[in-house]
Coordinates of C-alpha atoms in Angstrom, one line a residue:
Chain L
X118 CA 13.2 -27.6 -12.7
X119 CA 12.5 -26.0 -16.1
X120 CA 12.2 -22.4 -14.3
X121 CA 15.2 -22.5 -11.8
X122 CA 17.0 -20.0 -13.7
X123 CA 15.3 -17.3 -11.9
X124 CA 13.9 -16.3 -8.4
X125 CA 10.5 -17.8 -8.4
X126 CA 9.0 -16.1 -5.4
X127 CA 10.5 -13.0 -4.7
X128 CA 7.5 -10.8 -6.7
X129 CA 5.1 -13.6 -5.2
X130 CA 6.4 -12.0 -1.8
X131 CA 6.6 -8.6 -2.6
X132 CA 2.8 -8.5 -3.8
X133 CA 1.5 -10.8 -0.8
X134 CA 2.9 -8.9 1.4
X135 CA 1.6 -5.6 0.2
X136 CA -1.9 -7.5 -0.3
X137 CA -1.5 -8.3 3.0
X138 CA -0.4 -5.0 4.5
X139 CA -3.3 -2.9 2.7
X140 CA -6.0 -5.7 3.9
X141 CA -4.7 -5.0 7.1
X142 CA -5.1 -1.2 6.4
X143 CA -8.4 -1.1 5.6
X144 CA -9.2 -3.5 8.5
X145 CA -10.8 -6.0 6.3
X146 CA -10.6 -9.9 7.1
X147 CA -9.6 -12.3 4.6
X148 CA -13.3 -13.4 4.2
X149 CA -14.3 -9.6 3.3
X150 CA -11.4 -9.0 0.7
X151 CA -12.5 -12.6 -0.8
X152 CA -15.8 -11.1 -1.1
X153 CA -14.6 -7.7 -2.2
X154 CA -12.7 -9.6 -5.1
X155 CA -15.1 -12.6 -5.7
X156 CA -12.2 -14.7 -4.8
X157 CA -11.5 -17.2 -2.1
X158 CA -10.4 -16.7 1.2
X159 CA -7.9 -19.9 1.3
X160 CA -6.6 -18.7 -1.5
X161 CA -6.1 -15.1 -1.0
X162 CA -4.1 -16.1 2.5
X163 CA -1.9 -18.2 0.0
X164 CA -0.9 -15.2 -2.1
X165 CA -0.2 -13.3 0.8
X166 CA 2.5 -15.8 2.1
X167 CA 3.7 -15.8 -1.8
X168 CA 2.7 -19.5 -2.2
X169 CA 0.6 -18.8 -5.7
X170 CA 1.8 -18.1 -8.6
X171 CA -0.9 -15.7 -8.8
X172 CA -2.9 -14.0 -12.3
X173 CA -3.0 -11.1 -13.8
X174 CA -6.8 -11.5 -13.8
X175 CA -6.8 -12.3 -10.1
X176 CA -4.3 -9.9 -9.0
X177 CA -6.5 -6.8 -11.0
X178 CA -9.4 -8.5 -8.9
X179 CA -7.1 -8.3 -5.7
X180 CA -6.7 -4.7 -6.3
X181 CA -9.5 -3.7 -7.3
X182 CA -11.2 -4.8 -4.6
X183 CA -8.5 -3.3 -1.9
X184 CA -9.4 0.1 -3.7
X185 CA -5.6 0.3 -5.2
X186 CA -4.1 0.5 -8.7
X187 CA -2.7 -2.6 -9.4
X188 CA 1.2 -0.8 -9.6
X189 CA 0.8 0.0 -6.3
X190 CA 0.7 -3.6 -5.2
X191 CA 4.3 -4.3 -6.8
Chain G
X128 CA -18.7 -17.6 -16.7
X129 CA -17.4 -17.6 -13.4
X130 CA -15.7 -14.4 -13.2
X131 CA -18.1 -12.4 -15.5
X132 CA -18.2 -9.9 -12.6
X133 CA -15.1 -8.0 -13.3
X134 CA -13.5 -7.1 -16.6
X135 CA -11.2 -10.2 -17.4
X136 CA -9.0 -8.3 -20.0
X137 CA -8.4 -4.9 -19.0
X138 CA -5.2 -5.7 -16.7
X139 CA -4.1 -8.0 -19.4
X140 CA -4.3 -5.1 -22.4
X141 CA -2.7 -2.9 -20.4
X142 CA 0.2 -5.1 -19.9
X143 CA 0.8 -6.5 -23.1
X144 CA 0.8 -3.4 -24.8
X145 CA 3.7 -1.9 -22.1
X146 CA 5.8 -5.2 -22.5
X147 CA 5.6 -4.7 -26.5
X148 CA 6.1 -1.2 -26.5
X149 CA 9.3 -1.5 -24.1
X150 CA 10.8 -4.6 -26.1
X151 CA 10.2 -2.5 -29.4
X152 CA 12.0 0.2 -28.0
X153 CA 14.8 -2.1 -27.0
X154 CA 14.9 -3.2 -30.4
X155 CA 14.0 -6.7 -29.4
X156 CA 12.0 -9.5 -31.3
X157 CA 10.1 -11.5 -29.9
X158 CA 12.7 -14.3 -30.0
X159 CA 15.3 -11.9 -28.9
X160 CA 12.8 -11.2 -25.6
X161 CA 12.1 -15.1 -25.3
X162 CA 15.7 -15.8 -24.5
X163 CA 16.2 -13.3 -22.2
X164 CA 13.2 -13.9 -20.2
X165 CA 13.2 -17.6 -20.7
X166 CA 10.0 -18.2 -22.6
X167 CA 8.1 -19.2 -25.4
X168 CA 7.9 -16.7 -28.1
X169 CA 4.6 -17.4 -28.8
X170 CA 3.5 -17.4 -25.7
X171 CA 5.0 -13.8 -25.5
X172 CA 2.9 -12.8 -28.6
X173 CA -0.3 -13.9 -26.9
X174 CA 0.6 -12.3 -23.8
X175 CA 1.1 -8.8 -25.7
X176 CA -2.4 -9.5 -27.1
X177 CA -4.1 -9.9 -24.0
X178 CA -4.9 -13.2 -25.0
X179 CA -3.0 -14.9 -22.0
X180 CA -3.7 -14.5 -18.1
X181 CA -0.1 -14.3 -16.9
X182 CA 1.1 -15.6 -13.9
X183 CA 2.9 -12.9 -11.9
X184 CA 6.2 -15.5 -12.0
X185 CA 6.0 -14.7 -16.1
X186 CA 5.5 -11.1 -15.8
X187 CA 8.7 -10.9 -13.4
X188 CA 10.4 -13.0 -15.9
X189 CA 9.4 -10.6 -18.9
X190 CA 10.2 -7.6 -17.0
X191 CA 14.0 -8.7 -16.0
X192 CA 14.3 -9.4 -20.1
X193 CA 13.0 -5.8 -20.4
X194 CA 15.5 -4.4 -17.8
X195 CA 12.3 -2.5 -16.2
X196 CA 10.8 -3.1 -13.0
X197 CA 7.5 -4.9 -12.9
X198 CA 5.1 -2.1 -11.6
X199 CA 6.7 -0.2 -14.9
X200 CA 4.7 -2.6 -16.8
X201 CA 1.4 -1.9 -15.2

């Protein structure tokens, strides 16, 4: 594995889970945060469990469209 | 263009100008900062430009080579 020299999923984690927790906050579904971000739901629910190796572009999107900075998501 | 919707670049600027502005205050070159973090150098360049859409696994590896914590880059 060319990138086994360092924890591939621990900031996946940390940022799903925080996607997750401030979804949950705000009482959206997946279906209205992929709407809110222009992103899809399957693949919003794979971030969350830290399965993506998720953008920059996409987590801004993520963000913006759960009304955070994107700091706060890390 | 897909994702005309939101600003593609903003999050990337923002980035790329904190990870070059840390590694020059480390004193690091780019090559120096490749090493540490375990990636290209030239990919590093383009991701200081806002040229690249970095995957959050790269930004954790840049910001371990920066001895920062990621949000600090945001």
């Amino acid at each position: 594995m060319p990138s086994s020299r360092r924890p591939p999923s621990e900031a996946r984690k940390a940022f799903g889970e925080r996607v997750r927790a401030r979804r949950r906050a705000l009482n959206l579904t997946l279906e209205d945060l992929a709407e809110r971000a222009d992103l899809n739901w399957s693949y919003i629910a794979q971030v969350e469990r830290g399965i993506r190796n998720v953008s920059i572009d996409n987590m801004a999107a993520l963000a913006d469209g759960l009304n955070v900075e994107l700091r706060d998501l890390l």
